[in-house]
Coordinates of C-alpha atoms and ligand atoms in Angstrom, one line a residue:
X144 CA -7.3 -66.1 7.0
X145 CA -6.1 -66.7 3.6
X146 CA -8.9 -65.2 2.0
X147 CA -9.0 -62.2 4.2
X148 CA -5.1 -61.7 3.3
X149 CA -5.9 -61.8 -0.1
X150 CA -8.7 -59.3 -0.1
X151 CA -6.7 -56.7 2.0
X152 CA -4.0 -57.3 -0.6
X153 CA -6.4 -56.5 -3.4
X154 CA -7.7 -53.4 -1.5
X155 CA -4.1 -52.3 -0.8
X156 CA -3.4 -52.7 -4.7
X157 CA -6.5 -50.7 -5.7
X158 CA -5.9 -48.1 -3.3
X159 CA -2.2 -48.0 -4.7
X160 CA -3.7 -47.3 -8.2
X161 CA -6.2 -45.0 -7.3
X162 CA -3.3 -43.0 -5.6
X163 CA -1.1 -43.2 -8.6
X164 CA -4.0 -42.4 -10.8
X165 CA -4.8 -39.4 -8.5
X166 CA -1.0 -38.1 -8.3
X167 CA -0.6 -38.3 -11.9
X168 CA -4.0 -36.2 -12.6
X169 CA -2.6 -33.6 -10.1
X170 CA 0.9 -33.7 -11.7
X171 CA -0.9 -32.5 -15.0
X172 CA -3.1 -30.2 -13.7
X173 CA -0.5 -28.8 -10.9
X174 CA 2.0 -27.9 -13.7
X175 CA -0.9 -25.5 -15.8
X176 CA -0.8 -21.8 -14.7
X177 CA -3.6 -20.6 -12.5
X178 CA -4.8 -19.0 -15.6
X179 CA -5.5 -22.2 -17.2
X180 CA -6.9 -23.6 -13.8
X181 CA -9.3 -21.1 -13.4
X182 CA -10.7 -20.4 -17.0
X183 CA -10.7 -24.1 -17.4
X184 CA -13.0 -24.4 -14.0
X185 CA -15.0 -21.8 -15.0
X186 CA -15.9 -23.4 -18.4
X187 CA -16.4 -26.9 -17.0
X188 CA -19.1 -24.8 -14.3
X189 CA -20.8 -23.4 -17.2
X190 CA -20.6 -25.8 -19.9
X191 CA -21.7 -28.5 -18.1
X192 CA -24.7 -27.9 -16.3
X193 CA -25.7 -25.7 -19.7
X194 CA -25.5 -28.8 -21.9
X195 CA -27.3 -30.9 -19.1
X196 CA -29.9 -28.3 -18.5
X197 CA -30.6 -28.4 -22.3
X198 CA -30.8 -31.7 -22.7
X199 CA -33.1 -32.5 -20.0
X200 CA -35.6 -29.5 -21.2
X201 CA -35.5 -31.2 -24.8
X202 CA -36.3 -34.3 -23.2
X203 CA -38.9 -32.9 -21.1
X204 CA -40.6 -31.0 -23.9
X205 CA -40.4 -33.7 -26.4
X206 CA -42.4 -36.0 -24.0
X207 CA -45.1 -33.4 -23.2
X208 CA -45.5 -32.2 -27.0
X209 CA -45.5 -35.7 -28.4
X210 CA -48.4 -36.7 -25.4
X211 CA -50.4 -33.5 -26.7
X212 CA -49.8 -34.3 -30.3
X213 CA -51.3 -37.8 -30.1
X214 CA -54.6 -36.3 -27.7
X215 CA -55.0 -33.8 -30.4
X216 CA -54.8 -36.2 -32.9
X217 CA -57.5 -38.3 -31.4
X218 CA -59.7 -35.5 -30.8
X219 CA -59.6 -34.3 -34.1
X220 CA -60.3 -37.7 -36.0
X221 CA -63.4 -38.1 -33.6
X222 CA -64.4 -34.6 -34.0
X223 CA -64.1 -35.2 -37.8
X224 CA -65.9 -38.8 -37.5
X225 CA -68.9 -37.0 -35.6
X226 CA -69.0 -34.4 -38.1
X227 CA -69.1 -36.5 -41.2
X228 CA -71.4 -39.1 -40.2
X229 CA -74.6 -37.1 -41.5
X230 CA -72.7 -36.1 -44.6
X231 CA -72.2 -39.6 -45.8
X232 CA -75.3 -40.6 -44.9
X233 CA -76.9 -38.2 -47.5
X234 CA -74.1 -39.1 -49.3
X235 CA -72.7 -35.5 -49.7
X236 CA -69.1 -36.2 -51.0
X237 CA -68.7 -32.5 -51.4
X238 CA -69.5 -31.6 -47.8
X239 CA -67.2 -34.2 -46.4
X240 CA -64.3 -33.1 -48.9
X241 CA -65.2 -29.4 -47.5
X242 CA -65.0 -30.7 -43.7
X243 CA -61.5 -32.5 -44.4
X244 CA -60.0 -29.5 -46.3
X245 CA -61.4 -26.9 -43.4
X246 CA -59.8 -29.4 -41.0
X247 CA -56.5 -29.4 -42.4
X248 CA -56.8 -25.4 -42.8
X249 CA -57.9 -25.1 -39.2
X250 CA -54.7 -27.1 -38.0
X251 CA -51.4 -26.7 -39.7
X252 CA -50.2 -29.9 -37.8
X253 CA -52.7 -31.9 -39.7
X254 CA -51.0 -33.1 -42.6
X255 CA -53.5 -35.5 -44.1
X256 CA -57.3 -36.4 -43.5
X257 CA -59.1 -39.4 -45.3
X258 CA -62.5 -41.3 -44.8
X259 CA -62.6 -45.0 -45.8
X260 CA -65.9 -46.6 -46.5
X261 CA -67.6 -49.5 -45.0
X262 CA -66.0 -51.7 -47.8
X263 CA -62.7 -50.3 -47.4
X264 CA -62.5 -48.0 -50.1
X265 CA -61.1 -44.5 -49.9
X266 CA -64.2 -42.1 -50.1
X267 CA -62.7 -38.8 -49.8
X268 CA -59.2 -37.8 -49.2
X269 CA -56.7 -34.4 -48.8
X270 CA -54.0 -35.8 -51.0
X271 CA -54.4 -33.7 -54.2
X272 CA -52.5 -35.8 -56.8
X273 CA -53.2 -39.3 -55.8
X274 CA -53.8 -41.2 -52.7
X275 CA -50.8 -43.4 -51.3
X276 CA -52.3 -47.1 -51.2
X277 CA -49.6 -47.8 -48.7
X278 CA -51.3 -45.5 -45.8
X279 CA -54.6 -47.4 -46.0
X280 CA -53.5 -50.5 -44.4
X281 CA -51.0 -48.7 -42.1
X282 CA -53.7 -48.0 -39.5
X283 CA -57.4 -49.7 -39.0
X284 CA -59.8 -49.6 -35.9
X285 CA -62.1 -52.2 -34.8
X286 CA -65.6 -51.0 -35.2
X287 CA -66.4 -51.3 -31.2
X288 CA -63.1 -49.3 -30.6
X289 CA -63.0 -45.7 -29.5
X290 CA -60.2 -45.1 -31.7
X291 CA -56.6 -46.2 -32.7
X292 CA -53.5 -44.3 -32.9
X293 CA -50.1 -45.4 -34.7
X294 CA -46.8 -43.6 -35.2
X295 CA -45.7 -44.0 -38.8
X296 CA -42.5 -43.1 -40.1
X297 CA -43.0 -41.6 -43.3
X298 CA -41.2 -39.5 -45.9
X299 CA -42.1 -36.3 -44.2
X300 CA -41.2 -37.5 -40.9
X301 CA -42.9 -39.2 -37.8
X302 CA -46.7 -39.1 -38.2
X303 CA -49.8 -39.7 -35.5
X304 CA -52.2 -41.4 -37.6
X305 CA -55.5 -41.9 -35.8
X306 CA -58.4 -44.0 -37.0
X307 CA -61.7 -43.6 -35.4
X308 CA -65.0 -45.6 -36.5
X309 CA -67.7 -43.5 -38.0
X310 CA -71.1 -44.2 -36.5
X311 CA -70.0 -47.5 -35.1
X312 CA -68.1 -48.6 -37.8
X313 CA -70.8 -48.9 -39.8
X314 CA -70.5 -46.5 -43.0
X315 CA -66.6 -46.1 -42.4
X316 CA -63.5 -44.7 -40.8
X317 CA -62.1 -41.3 -40.3
X318 CA -58.2 -41.1 -40.5
X319 CA -56.2 -38.2 -39.7
X320 CA -52.4 -37.6 -39.9
X321 CA -50.8 -35.2 -37.4
X322 CA -47.1 -34.4 -38.4
X323 CA -44.2 -33.8 -35.7
X324 CA -42.3 -31.3 -37.7
X325 CA -43.5 -28.4 -36.3
X326 CA -43.3 -29.8 -32.9
X327 CA -39.6 -30.9 -33.6
X328 CA -39.1 -27.6 -35.1
X329 CA -40.2 -25.5 -31.9
X330 CA -37.7 -27.8 -29.7
X331 CA -34.8 -27.3 -31.9
X332 CA -35.3 -23.7 -31.6
X333 CA -36.0 -23.7 -28.0
X334 CA -32.4 -26.3 -27.6
X335 CA -30.6 -23.3 -29.8
X336 CA -31.8 -20.6 -27.5
X337 CA -30.6 -22.3 -24.4
X338 CA -27.5 -23.5 -26.2
X339 CA -26.8 -19.8 -27.1
X340 CA -27.4 -18.7 -23.5
X341 CA -24.8 -21.2 -22.2
X342 CA -22.4 -19.9 -24.6
X343 CA -22.9 -16.2 -24.0
X344 CA -22.4 -17.1 -20.1
X345 CA -19.2 -19.0 -21.0
X346 CA -17.9 -16.1 -22.7
X347 CA -18.9 -13.9 -19.9
X348 CA -17.2 -16.5 -17.5
X349 CA -13.7 -16.3 -19.6
X350 CA -13.7 -12.7 -19.5
X351 CA -14.5 -12.5 -15.8
X352 CA -11.8 -15.6 -15.3
X353 CA -9.3 -13.3 -17.4
X354 CA -10.0 -10.2 -15.5
X355 CA -10.0 -12.5 -12.2
X356 CA -6.7 -14.3 -12.8
X357 CA -5.1 -11.2 -13.8
X358 CA -5.9 -9.5 -10.3
X359 CA -4.9 -12.5 -8.6
X360 CA -1.9 -13.3 -10.5
X361 CA -0.3 -9.6 -10.9
X362 CA 0.6 -9.2 -7.3
X363 CA 1.8 -12.9 -7.2
X364 CA 4.0 -12.6 -10.1
X365 CA 5.6 -9.4 -8.5
X366 CA 6.1 -11.3 -5.3
X367 CA 8.1 -14.0 -7.1
X368 CA 9.8 -11.2 -9.0
X369 CA 11.1 -9.5 -5.8
X370 CA 12.1 -12.9 -4.0
X371 CA 14.4 -13.7 -7.1
X372 CA 15.7 -10.2 -6.3
X373 CA 16.4 -11.1 -3.2
X374 CA 17.9 -14.6 -3.6
X375 CA 20.5 -12.6 -5.7
X376 CA 21.0 -10.1 -2.6
X377 CA 19.0 -7.1 -3.5
X378 CA 17.1 -6.4 -0.2
X379 CA 15.7 -2.9 -1.6
X380 CA 13.2 -4.2 -3.6
X381 CA 9.3 -4.3 -2.1
X382 CA 6.3 -5.7 -3.1
X383 CA 3.5 -2.5 -3.8
X384 CA 0.5 -4.0 -2.3
X385 CA -2.3 -3.6 -4.8
X386 CA -5.3 -3.9 -2.2
X387 CA -6.1 -4.1 1.4
X388 CA -7.2 -8.0 1.1
X389 CA -5.6 -11.3 1.8
X390 CA -2.9 -10.8 -1.0
X391 CA -2.7 -7.0 -0.1
X392 CA -1.8 -8.5 3.3
X393 CA 0.9 -10.9 2.3
X394 CA 2.6 -8.3 0.1
X395 CA 3.0 -6.3 3.7
X396 CA 4.1 -9.3 5.5
X397 CA 6.3 -10.0 2.7
X398 CA 7.9 -6.5 2.9
X399 CA 8.2 -6.5 6.6
X400 CA 9.8 -10.2 6.2
X401 CA 12.3 -8.3 3.5
X402 CA 13.0 -5.6 6.1
X403 CA 14.0 -8.0 8.6
X404 CA 16.0 -10.0 6.5
X405 CA 17.8 -6.8 5.2
X406 CA 19.1 -6.2 8.8
X407 CA 19.8 -10.0 9.7
X408 CA 21.8 -9.9 6.3
X409 CA 23.6 -6.5 7.6
X410 CA 24.1 -7.9 11.3
X411 CA 25.5 -11.2 9.8
X412 CA 27.9 -9.4 7.3
X413 CA 29.1 -7.1 10.3
X414 CA 29.6 -10.0 12.6
X415 CA 31.3 -11.7 9.8
X416 CA 33.6 -8.6 9.8
X417 CA 34.0 -8.8 13.2
X418 CA 35.3 -12.4 13.4
X419 CA 37.7 -11.7 10.9
X420 CA 39.1 -8.9 12.6
X421 CA 39.3 -10.9 15.8
X422 CA 40.8 -13.6 14.2
X423 CA 43.1 -11.5 12.8
X424 CA 44.0 -9.9 15.6
X425 CA 44.5 -13.3 17.7
X426 CA 46.7 -14.4 15.3
X427 CA 48.8 -11.4 15.8
X428 CA 48.7 -11.6 19.6
X429 CA 49.9 -15.2 19.2
X430 CA 52.9 -13.7 17.0
X431 CA 53.5 -11.2 19.5
X432 CA 53.4 -13.6 22.2
X433 CA 55.8 -16.2 20.3
X434 CA 58.5 -13.0 19.8
X435 CA 57.7 -12.2 23.6
X436 CA 58.7 -16.1 24.4
X437 CA 61.5 -16.2 22.4
X438 CA 63.1 -13.0 24.0
X439 CA 62.2 -14.0 27.4
X440 CA 63.9 -17.6 26.5
X441 CA 66.9 -16.1 25.0
X442 CA 67.1 -12.9 27.2
X443 CA 66.3 -14.8 30.7
X444 CA 66.5 -18.1 30.3
X445 CA 69.4 -18.3 28.0
X446 CA 71.4 -16.0 30.1
X447 CA 70.9 -17.9 33.0
X448 CA 71.8 -21.2 31.4
X449 CA 75.0 -19.3 29.8
X450 CA 76.2 -18.1 33.6
X451 CA 75.5 -21.9 34.9
X452 CA 77.6 -23.0 32.4
X453 CA 80.4 -20.6 33.0
X454 CA 79.9 -21.3 36.7
X455 CA 80.1 -25.1 35.9
X456 CA 83.7 -24.4 34.2
X457 CA 84.5 -22.1 37.5
X458 CA 83.6 -24.9 39.7
X459 CA 85.9 -27.1 37.8
X460 CA 88.7 -24.5 38.1
X461 CA 88.0 -23.9 42.2
X462 CA 91.2 -24.0 44.1
X463 CA 89.7 -25.2 47.4
X464 CA 86.6 -27.2 48.3
X465 CA 85.1 -24.5 50.2
X466 CA 85.4 -21.9 47.3
X467 CA 83.8 -25.0 45.1
X468 CA 80.9 -25.3 47.4
X469 CA 80.4 -21.4 47.2
X470 CA 80.1 -21.5 43.6
X471 CA 77.8 -24.5 43.7
X472 CA 75.4 -22.7 45.9
X473 CA 75.5 -19.5 43.7
X474 CA 74.7 -22.1 40.8
X475 CA 71.9 -23.8 42.7
X476 CA 70.1 -19.9 43.3
X477 CA 70.5 -19.4 39.4
X478 CA 69.0 -22.8 38.5
X479 CA 66.2 -22.5 40.6
X480 CA 65.4 -18.7 39.8
X481 CA 65.7 -20.3 36.2
X482 CA 63.4 -23.3 37.1
X483 CA 61.0 -20.8 38.5
X484 CA 61.1 -18.6 35.8
X485 CA 60.5 -21.4 32.9
X486 CA 57.6 -22.4 35.2
X487 CA 55.9 -19.2 35.2
X488 CA 56.2 -18.9 31.7
X489 CA 54.8 -22.3 31.1
X490 CA 52.0 -21.2 33.2
X491 CA 51.4 -18.2 31.4
X492 CA 51.5 -20.2 28.3
X493 CA 49.0 -22.7 29.5
X494 CA 47.8 -23.0 33.4
X495 CA 48.9 -26.6 33.5
X496 CA 46.8 -27.1 36.5
X497 CA 43.8 -26.7 34.4
X498 CA 45.0 -29.7 32.7
X499 CA 45.8 -31.6 35.7
X500 CA 43.3 -30.3 38.3
X501 CA 40.4 -28.8 36.4
X502 CA 39.0 -25.3 36.3
X503 CA 38.1 -24.7 39.9
X504 CA 41.8 -25.2 41.1
X505 CA 43.6 -23.4 37.9
X506 CA 41.1 -20.4 38.9
X507 CA 41.6 -20.6 42.6
X508 CA 45.4 -20.4 41.7
X509 CA 45.2 -17.5 39.2
X510 CA 42.9 -15.3 41.7
X511 CA 45.5 -16.1 44.7
X512 CA 47.8 -14.5 42.3
X513 CA 45.7 -11.9 41.0
X514 CA 44.8 -10.8 44.5
X515 CA 48.5 -10.5 45.3
X516 CA 49.6 -8.5 42.3
X517 CA 46.2 -6.0 42.5
X518 CA 45.6 -5.9 46.2
X519 CA 41.9 -6.6 45.7
X520 CA 39.9 -8.9 47.4
X521 CA 38.2 -11.7 45.3
X522 CA 35.5 -13.3 46.6
X523 CA 35.3 -17.1 44.5
X524 CA 32.8 -19.9 45.3
X525 CA 32.2 -22.7 43.1
X526 CA 28.9 -24.9 43.6
X527 CA 27.9 -28.2 41.8
X528 CA 31.8 -28.7 40.3
X529 CA 33.0 -30.9 43.1
X530 CA 33.3 -34.0 41.4
X531 CA 33.0 -34.2 37.5
X532 CA 35.6 -32.6 35.3
X533 CA 34.1 -30.2 32.8
X534 CA 34.9 -30.8 28.9
X535 CA 38.1 -29.3 28.4
X536 CA 36.8 -26.7 25.7
X537 CA 34.5 -25.6 28.5
X538 CA 37.2 -25.0 30.7
X539 CA 39.7 -23.3 29.1
X540 CA 36.9 -21.1 27.6
X541 CA 35.7 -20.3 31.3
X542 CA 39.0 -19.8 32.4
X543 CA 39.7 -17.1 29.9
X544 CA 36.1 -15.5 30.4
X545 CA 37.0 -15.1 33.9
X546 CA 40.6 -14.2 33.3
X547 CA 39.3 -11.3 30.8
X548 CA 36.8 -10.3 33.3
X549 CA 39.4 -9.8 36.0
X550 CA 41.7 -7.8 33.8
X551 CA 39.3 -5.7 32.7
X552 CA 38.0 -4.9 36.3
X553 CA 41.8 -4.5 37.6
X554 CA 42.2 -2.0 34.7
X555 CA 39.5 0.1 34.7
X556 CA 37.0 -0.9 37.4
X557 CA 38.8 0.5 40.3
X558 CA 36.7 -1.7 42.4
X559 CA 37.4 -2.9 46.2
X560 CA 35.5 -6.0 45.9
X561 CA 35.3 -8.4 43.3
X562 CA 33.3 -11.7 43.3
X563 CA 33.4 -14.9 41.0
X564 CA 30.5 -17.5 41.1
X565 CA 30.9 -20.5 39.1
X566 CA 27.6 -22.9 39.0
X567 CA 27.1 -26.0 37.5
X568 CA 23.3 -26.8 37.6
X569 CA 22.2 -30.0 36.0
X570 CA 23.4 -29.5 32.3
X571 CA 24.1 -26.0 32.5
X572 CA 26.9 -24.1 33.6
X573 CA 26.7 -20.7 34.7
X574 CA 29.6 -18.0 35.4
X575 CA 29.0 -14.5 37.3
X576 CA 31.8 -11.8 37.8
X577 CA 30.9 -9.0 39.7
X578 CA 32.6 -5.8 40.8
X579 CA 31.6 -2.6 42.5
X580 CA 33.7 -0.2 40.3
X581 CA 32.9 2.6 38.2
X582 CA 30.8 1.0 35.5
X583 CA 30.6 1.8 31.8
X584 CA 28.0 1.7 28.9
X585 CA 28.1 -2.0 28.0
X586 CA 25.8 -1.5 25.1
X587 CA 27.5 1.0 23.4
X588 CA 31.3 -0.5 24.0
X589 CA 29.7 -3.8 22.7
X590 CA 28.6 -1.8 19.6
X591 CA 31.8 -0.2 19.0
X592 CA 33.9 -2.8 19.9
X593 CA 35.2 -3.4 16.4
X594 CA 35.7 0.5 15.5
X595 CA 37.5 0.9 19.2
X596 CA 39.7 -2.2 18.5
X597 CA 38.4 -3.5 21.5
X598 CA 38.5 -7.5 21.8
X599 CA 38.2 -8.4 25.4
X600 CA 34.6 -8.2 25.5
X601 CA 34.0 -9.4 21.9
X602 CA 36.0 -12.4 22.7
X603 CA 34.2 -13.2 25.6
X604 CA 31.2 -13.1 23.6
X605 CA 32.8 -15.0 20.9
X606 CA 33.9 -18.0 23.3
X607 CA 30.4 -18.0 24.8
X608 CA 28.8 -18.3 21.4
X609 CA 30.9 -21.1 20.0
X610 CA 29.8 -23.4 22.9
X611 CA 26.0 -22.7 22.4
X612 CA 25.9 -20.3 25.4
X613 CA 24.9 -16.6 26.1
X614 CA 26.7 -13.7 27.5
X615 CA 24.9 -10.7 29.5
X616 CA 26.8 -7.7 30.6
X617 CA 25.2 -5.4 33.1
X618 CA 26.8 -2.2 34.1
X619 CA 26.0 0.9 35.7
X620 CA 28.0 4.0 36.4
X621 CA 29.6 4.3 39.9
X622 CA 27.6 0.8 40.8
X623 CA 29.8 -1.8 39.2
X624 CA 29.7 -4.3 36.2
X625 CA 28.3 -7.8 36.6
X626 CA 28.9 -10.4 33.9
X627 CA 26.8 -13.1 33.3
X628 CA 27.7 -16.2 31.2
X629 CA 25.7 -19.6 30.4
X630 CA 27.0 -22.5 28.8
X631 CA 25.0 -25.5 28.1
X632 CA 27.0 -28.6 29.1
X633 CA 27.2 -31.4 26.1
X634 CA 28.5 -34.9 26.5
X635 CA 32.0 -35.0 25.7
X636 CA 31.5 -37.3 22.8
X637 CA 29.4 -34.2 21.4
X638 CA 32.5 -32.0 21.5
X639 CA 33.6 -32.9 17.8
X640 CA 30.6 -31.6 16.7
X641 CA 31.3 -28.5 14.4
X642 CA 28.6 -26.5 16.4
X643 CA 30.6 -26.9 19.8
X644 CA 33.9 -25.8 19.0
X645 CA 35.6 -23.5 21.0
X646 CA 39.0 -21.9 20.9
Ligands
ATP1321 N1 34.7 -4.1 34.8 C1 34.8 -3.0 33.9 N2 34.5 -1.9 34.8 C2 34.4 -0.4 33.9 N3 34.9 -0.5 32.6 C3 35.0 -1.9 32.0 C4 34.8 -2.9 32.7 N4 35.2 -3.9 31.8 C5 35.3 -3.4 30.4 N5 35.2 -1.9 30.8 C6 35.2 -1.1 29.5 O1 34.8 -1.6 28.4 C7 36.0 -1.6 27.5 C8 36.0 -2.5 26.6 O2 36.7 -3.7 27.3 P1 37.5 -4.7 26.5 O3 37.8 -6.0 27.5 O4 36.5 -5.1 25.4 O5 38.6 -4.1 25.8 P2 40.1 -3.6 26.6 O6 40.0 -4.2 27.8 O7 39.8 -2.0 26.6 O8 41.2 -3.9 25.5 P3 41.3 -5.4 25.3 O9 40.4 -6.3 26.3 O10 41.2 -5.8 23.7 O11 42.9 -5.4 25.2 C9 37.3 -1.2 28.3 O12 38.1 -0.2 27.4 C10 36.5 -0.4 29.4 O13 36.3 0.9 29.1
MG1322 MG1 39.9 -6.2 28.3

């Protein structure tokens, strides 16, 4: 158990080290430009195989040539031994010297040749200025052997020296030395040519790489340039699609995205302007409302209370009990009217039933008053809202939306029948207000809401959007108008979430 744990720990450590090295390499390689990456790859791909192939060819040629040289040295030495036999037997030293000279002339690789007699003395040799003594003991051959070849390291480089017995060794030994220098020279020439070819291919590769990276990076740099401009808010820039390839596709997709972004930005700016205007209007309306309430309190309630005060004084001064009772009755009437007025005022300010009894009861009360006021029939139904209370922000928003829809219907629709449906289904609340009135062009009205200073429908949409819901208005001329609102119901502890703030 302990061993396997240690093993897995070692594996983890190694794995982590490999990951660290890989990420360090990538950090370094990732930071260089695309051009450097591509040029580096081309250089590695051309130079590495070029050098490997050159080295392999050099090695192959070397061993093939060496073997050939060795065999050549044996065959020349045997030839010399065979042809010199008769000449030595008749003691024709001049003929032997001529044979050796011809042999050297016919084969440029032969650096030297000499004949050693049976006593071990050099009989004839090709060294013009004296025979090098150390060469004699460097190679020998048994008289029974076919030949014996050794590689000698001389001042002139490696030399294949072959000794062949003449007439079974009875009259001497023929020795031939073949130099490797010509072979080395031709191998070096071949190596140089291969390296030169690799170099030329690498230069072509670099030129092609430069061209390729130029083609690849130019449009990408254009894209970066335009993205920068867009980040600074300039959406008018467009990328010029260079070709019809993948990068061209990217440029076209980018341009389409830029157009969409420009539209979205314009839309956002417009909405922002409308929202600011709406807010200003709301603040103005609140001020207006305050003034109206102040006026009402002063003119109506204040007057009533003043008359109550006067009345109380009158009660005190009443001469008879009957007169006092009559004055008290008047005052009760004034008090009850004042109470009613204060109650109405409070109801207008904020329907207390909404807080106390909930949305359905508040709407029932509002619709009841509305029917009496406008003489229109309203069919109000609520489904799934019997038990739970809705979140307060949803209740006030829906109350105001229905209020505005009904006010609009009263103001413009000239309809006979209106229906209001409130339905809670799972975690969704839907509200539908329909009338069979004159209808209107909803899209155009919404579009020009700001310029026409119409805030009712816009406010409905704002309230719905603030609760994460959707509003749909369908209206047809002479057929009527339907307003659909859908609001997702969040848990009450989510209400503080800024995404769900309502007014
Ligand atoms: N139910 C409806 N039937 C017919 N036309 C309607 C109806 N509701 C709205 N409209 C039309 O849409 C326009 C915009 O309504 P909206 O409630 O936004 O503004 P408003 O009622 O004119 O003003 P505000 O509500 O700001 O006091 C109205 O002027 C009216 O022409
Ligand atoms: Mg309105």
